[in-house]
Amino acid sequence: MLSSPLMQRALLAAVLVGAAAPVVGTFLVQRRLALMGDGIGHVALTGVALGWLVGTWAGLVPSDTLAVPGAVVASVVGATAIEWVRARGRTSGDLALAIMFYGGIAGGVLLIKLAGGTNANLVSYLFGSISTVSTADLWWIAGLAVGVLLVGLGLRHALFAVSHDEEFARGSGLPVTALNMVVATMSALTVTVAMRVVGLLLVSALMIVPVAVAQLIAGSFARTMALASAIGVAVSVVGLSITYWEDVPPGATIVLLAIALYAMAAVTRPLFAGRRRGDAPHHDPHPELPDDVQLPVARG
């Protein structure tokens, strides 16, 4: 498998996406915006179609040469718009995401028709096509993934403060608005990074599910982020390896592996937690100090 140039590119893309997506997902889960990746993914579809249309007008070969740059621009604009609407409270966050859902799909279908293509041309972007990752695609994925990792890890303390409690962060003097835009932009870039691996319809799962698994195991924000990134890499590589031997969709396989891992962690966690509680001896941790609460003695 490793001797194939196609699989070499696919594995590199899977590792980069698996490492970067959960880093951003950790902040989204903390902000209770787990579905933001879906909204951005739909907007990115419009960007793909727009890049296709511009490529067709410019006579580029192939016509989807500008699909990834178009997705980057559209997703960043969409993510910024979502954050702007959410911050000003003019409409609820879920309503803004719903508008992005519907507008993104409609715009993609319309623009791809104007470009002379068909809806079938969008399938590889909707569901992923990691086996067709070219060298140019790999450079795009690598550049965007490294940028997301550098920003996410370098600003993790400030971004965590903003994601956990905006009012406290604002009172501490942090540039809350700018940091919120950083999270939105990172989310947009992650969507465009992952669309070739798992597809725009499943990208949010790779951002969120590894974080959900890590939260069941890790006890701190930093450990959750590190473990989620490791889980993202593991399920991406294992899922891609399965698709090498079996003719199954790679994106769907990767996401189902992550969900299966979450189910296993959710089932086994109470068992281990109960055992730890049962093994703990019941004793007074400070026998040298008098009890501060005296229970009344029942009288017969």
Coordinates of C-alpha atoms in Angstrom, one line a residue:
M1 CA 0.0 0.0 0.0
L2 CA 2.8 2.4 0.9
S3 CA 4.5 1.8 -2.4
S4 CA 1.7 3.5 -4.4
P5 CA 2.2 7.2 -5.0
L6 CA -1.6 7.6 -4.9
M7 CA -1.8 6.1 -1.4
Q8 CA 1.2 8.1 -0.2
R9 CA -0.6 11.3 -1.1
A10 CA -3.8 10.1 0.4
L11 CA -2.1 9.0 3.7
L12 CA -0.4 12.3 4.0
A13 CA -3.7 14.1 3.5
A14 CA -5.4 11.9 6.0
V15 CA -2.7 12.5 8.7
L16 CA -2.8 16.3 8.2
V17 CA -6.6 16.5 8.2
G18 CA -6.9 14.1 11.1
A19 CA -4.5 16.2 13.2
A20 CA -5.9 19.6 12.3
A21 CA -9.7 19.1 12.3
P22 CA -10.1 18.1 16.0
V23 CA -7.9 21.1 17.2
V24 CA -10.5 23.5 15.8
G25 CA -13.4 21.2 16.9
T26 CA -12.2 21.5 20.5
F27 CA -12.9 25.2 20.4
L28 CA -16.2 24.8 18.6
V29 CA -17.4 22.2 21.2
Q30 CA -16.4 24.6 24.0
R31 CA -18.5 27.3 22.3
R32 CA -21.4 25.0 21.8
L33 CA -21.2 25.5 18.0
A34 CA -20.7 21.9 17.0
L35 CA -22.7 22.3 13.8
M36 CA -20.8 25.3 12.6
G37 CA -18.7 23.1 10.4
D38 CA -21.8 21.9 8.6
G39 CA -22.9 25.4 7.8
I40 CA -19.4 26.4 6.6
G41 CA -19.3 23.2 4.5
H42 CA -22.4 24.1 2.6
V43 CA -21.1 27.6 1.9
A44 CA -17.8 26.1 0.7
L45 CA -19.8 24.1 -1.9
T46 CA -20.8 27.5 -3.4
G47 CA -17.1 28.4 -3.4
V48 CA -16.3 25.2 -5.2
A49 CA -18.9 25.9 -7.9
L50 CA -17.8 29.5 -8.2
G51 CA -14.1 28.5 -8.7
W52 CA -15.3 26.0 -11.3
L53 CA -17.3 28.8 -13.1
V54 CA -14.3 31.1 -13.1
G55 CA -12.0 28.3 -14.3
T56 CA -14.4 27.6 -17.2
W57 CA -14.6 31.3 -18.2
A58 CA -10.8 31.5 -18.0
G59 CA -10.4 28.4 -20.2
L60 CA -8.4 26.6 -17.5
V61 CA -7.8 22.8 -17.8
P62 CA -9.1 21.1 -15.8
S63 CA -12.1 23.4 -15.1
D64 CA -12.0 22.8 -11.3
T65 CA -8.4 24.2 -11.0
L66 CA -9.8 27.0 -8.8
A67 CA -12.2 24.9 -6.9
V68 CA -10.1 24.8 -3.7
P69 CA -9.2 28.5 -3.7
G70 CA -12.9 29.3 -4.3
A71 CA -13.9 27.1 -1.4
V72 CA -11.4 28.9 0.9
V73 CA -12.7 32.3 0.0
A74 CA -16.4 31.4 0.3
S75 CA -15.9 29.5 3.6
V76 CA -14.0 32.3 5.2
V77 CA -16.6 34.8 4.1
G78 CA -19.4 32.5 5.4
A79 CA -17.7 31.8 8.7
T80 CA -17.1 35.5 9.3
A81 CA -20.7 36.3 8.5
I82 CA -21.9 33.7 11.0
E83 CA -19.7 35.1 13.7
W84 CA -20.7 38.7 12.9
V85 CA -24.4 37.8 13.1
R86 CA -24.0 35.7 16.3
A87 CA -21.9 38.4 18.1
R88 CA -24.5 41.1 17.4
G89 CA -27.4 39.0 18.4
R90 CA -29.6 40.1 15.5
T91 CA -30.6 36.5 15.0
S92 CA -30.0 33.2 16.8
G93 CA -26.9 31.2 16.0
D94 CA -28.9 28.2 14.8
L95 CA -31.0 30.4 12.4
A96 CA -27.8 31.8 10.9
L97 CA -26.4 28.3 10.4
A98 CA -29.7 27.2 8.8
I99 CA -29.6 30.1 6.3
M100 CA -26.0 29.1 5.5
F101 CA -27.1 25.4 5.0
Y102 CA -29.8 26.3 2.4
G103 CA -28.0 29.1 0.7
G104 CA -24.8 27.2 0.3
I105 CA -26.4 24.2 -1.3
A106 CA -28.6 26.3 -3.6
G107 CA -25.7 28.5 -4.7
G108 CA -23.5 25.5 -5.4
V109 CA -26.2 23.8 -7.6
L110 CA -26.9 27.0 -9.5
L111 CA -23.3 28.0 -10.1
I112 CA -22.2 24.6 -11.3
K113 CA -25.0 24.6 -13.8
L114 CA -23.9 28.0 -15.1
A115 CA -20.3 26.6 -15.4
G116 CA -21.6 24.0 -17.8
G117 CA -21.2 21.1 -15.3
T118 CA -23.7 18.8 -13.6
N119 CA -24.5 18.1 -10.0
A120 CA -22.5 14.9 -10.3
N121 CA -19.3 17.1 -10.5
L122 CA -20.0 18.1 -6.9
V123 CA -20.3 14.6 -5.5
S124 CA -16.5 14.2 -4.9
Y125 CA -16.5 17.4 -2.9
L126 CA -19.7 16.5 -1.0
F127 CA -18.6 13.0 0.1
G128 CA -14.8 13.2 -0.3
S129 CA -12.5 11.7 -2.9
I130 CA -9.2 11.1 -1.2
S131 CA -8.1 8.6 -3.8
T132 CA -8.0 11.5 -6.4
V133 CA -5.9 13.8 -4.3
S134 CA -3.3 15.4 -6.6
T135 CA 0.1 16.9 -5.7
A136 CA -1.4 20.4 -6.0
D137 CA -4.3 19.4 -3.7
L138 CA -1.8 18.0 -1.2
W139 CA 0.2 21.2 -1.1
W140 CA -3.1 23.1 -0.4
I141 CA -4.0 20.7 2.3
A142 CA -0.5 20.8 3.9
G143 CA -0.3 24.6 3.9
L144 CA -3.8 25.1 5.3
A145 CA -3.4 22.3 7.9
V146 CA -0.1 23.6 9.2
G147 CA -1.5 27.2 9.4
V148 CA -4.5 25.9 11.4
L149 CA -2.3 23.9 13.8
L150 CA 0.1 26.8 14.4
V151 CA -2.7 29.2 15.2
G152 CA -4.7 26.8 17.2
L153 CA -1.9 25.6 19.4
G154 CA -0.1 29.0 19.6
L155 CA -3.2 30.8 20.7
R156 CA -4.9 28.0 22.6
H157 CA -4.8 29.7 26.0
A158 CA -6.4 32.9 24.7
L159 CA -8.9 31.0 22.4
F160 CA -9.9 28.8 25.3
A161 CA -10.6 31.8 27.5
V162 CA -12.8 33.4 24.9
S163 CA -14.5 30.1 24.1
H164 CA -15.2 29.3 27.8
D165 CA -16.4 32.7 29.0
E166 CA -16.4 35.7 26.7
E167 CA -17.3 38.2 29.5
F168 CA -14.4 37.1 31.6
A169 CA -12.1 37.2 28.7
R170 CA -13.3 40.7 27.8
G171 CA -12.8 41.8 31.4
S172 CA -9.3 40.4 31.3
G173 CA -8.4 42.7 28.4
L174 CA -8.3 40.1 25.6
P175 CA -9.4 41.1 22.1
V176 CA -12.5 39.0 22.1
T177 CA -13.9 40.1 18.8
A178 CA -10.6 39.4 17.0
L179 CA -10.2 36.1 18.7
N180 CA -13.7 35.1 17.7
M181 CA -12.9 35.9 14.1
V182 CA -9.8 33.8 14.4
V183 CA -11.9 30.8 15.5
A184 CA -14.3 31.4 12.6
T185 CA -11.5 31.6 10.1
M186 CA -9.8 28.5 11.5
S187 CA -13.1 26.6 11.1
A188 CA -13.4 27.8 7.5
L189 CA -9.9 26.7 6.6
T190 CA -10.4 23.3 8.3
V191 CA -13.5 22.7 6.3
T192 CA -11.6 23.3 3.0
V193 CA -8.7 21.2 4.2
A194 CA -11.0 18.2 5.0
M195 CA -13.3 18.3 2.1
R196 CA -11.1 16.1 -0.1
V197 CA -10.8 13.5 2.7
V198 CA -14.3 13.1 4.2
G199 CA -16.3 15.5 2.1
L200 CA -18.2 18.7 2.9
L201 CA -21.2 16.8 4.2
L202 CA -19.2 14.9 6.8
V203 CA -16.4 17.4 7.6
S204 CA -18.1 18.5 10.9
A205 CA -18.1 14.9 12.2
L206 CA -14.3 14.7 11.9
M207 CA -14.0 18.0 13.7
I208 CA -16.4 17.1 16.6
V209 CA -16.6 13.3 17.2
P210 CA -12.9 12.9 18.1
V211 CA -13.3 15.7 20.6
A212 CA -16.4 14.0 22.1
V213 CA -14.4 10.8 22.5
A214 CA -11.5 12.7 24.1
Q215 CA -13.8 14.5 26.6
L216 CA -14.9 11.1 27.9
I217 CA -11.3 10.2 28.7
A218 CA -9.2 13.3 29.3
G219 CA -9.5 15.5 32.3
S220 CA -8.3 18.8 31.0
F221 CA -8.7 21.1 28.0
A222 CA -5.1 20.6 26.8
R223 CA -5.3 16.8 27.1
T224 CA -8.6 16.8 25.4
M225 CA -7.2 18.6 22.4
A226 CA -4.1 16.4 22.2
L227 CA -6.0 13.2 22.5
A228 CA -8.7 14.4 20.0
S229 CA -6.0 15.1 17.5
A230 CA -4.4 11.7 18.0
I231 CA -7.8 10.0 17.6
G232 CA -8.4 12.0 14.4
V233 CA -5.2 10.8 12.9
A234 CA -5.8 7.2 14.0
V235 CA -9.3 6.9 12.5
S236 CA -8.3 8.7 9.3
V237 CA -5.3 6.4 8.7
V238 CA -7.2 3.2 9.7
G239 CA -10.2 4.2 7.6
L240 CA -8.1 4.9 4.6
S241 CA -6.3 1.6 5.0
I242 CA -9.6 -0.2 5.1
T243 CA -10.6 1.4 1.8
Y244 CA -7.4 0.2 0.2
W245 CA -8.4 -3.4 0.7
E246 CA -12.2 -3.0 0.5
D247 CA -14.2 -1.0 -2.0
V248 CA -16.0 1.3 0.5
P249 CA -16.2 5.1 0.6
P250 CA -13.2 6.5 2.6
G251 CA -15.0 9.5 4.1
A252 CA -18.0 7.5 5.4
T253 CA -15.6 4.8 6.8
I254 CA -13.5 7.3 8.7
V255 CA -16.5 9.0 10.3
L256 CA -18.2 5.7 11.2
L257 CA -14.9 4.5 12.8
A258 CA -14.9 7.7 14.9
I259 CA -18.5 7.2 16.0
A260 CA -17.9 3.5 16.8
L261 CA -15.0 4.6 19.0
Y262 CA -17.2 7.1 20.8
A263 CA -19.8 4.4 21.4
M264 CA -17.1 2.1 22.9
A265 CA -15.8 4.9 25.1
A266 CA -19.3 5.9 26.3
V267 CA -20.1 2.3 27.2
T268 CA -16.9 1.4 29.0
R269 CA -16.3 4.7 30.8
P270 CA -19.0 4.1 33.5
L271 CA -17.6 0.6 34.2
F272 CA -14.1 1.9 34.9
A273 CA -15.4 4.9 36.8
G274 CA -17.6 2.7 39.0
R275 CA -14.7 0.4 39.7
R276 CA -12.5 3.3 40.8
R277 CA -15.2 4.5 43.1
G278 CA -15.8 1.1 44.5
D279 CA -12.1 0.5 45.2
A280 CA -11.6 3.8 47.0
P281 CA -11.6 3.2 50.8
H282 CA -14.0 5.2 52.9
H283 CA -12.0 7.1 55.6
D284 CA -11.7 10.5 57.1
P285 CA -9.1 12.4 55.1
H286 CA -8.2 14.6 58.1
P287 CA -8.7 12.6 61.2
E288 CA -6.7 15.1 63.3
L289 CA -9.3 17.8 62.7
P290 CA -12.6 18.0 64.4
D291 CA -15.7 17.5 62.2
D292 CA -17.3 20.8 61.3
V293 CA -20.7 19.2 61.0
Q294 CA -22.2 17.2 63.8
L295 CA -25.2 15.0 62.9
P296 CA -27.9 14.8 65.5
V297 CA -28.2 11.5 67.3
A298 CA -31.5 9.8 66.7
R299 CA -33.4 9.0 70.0
G300 CA -35.6 6.1 70.4

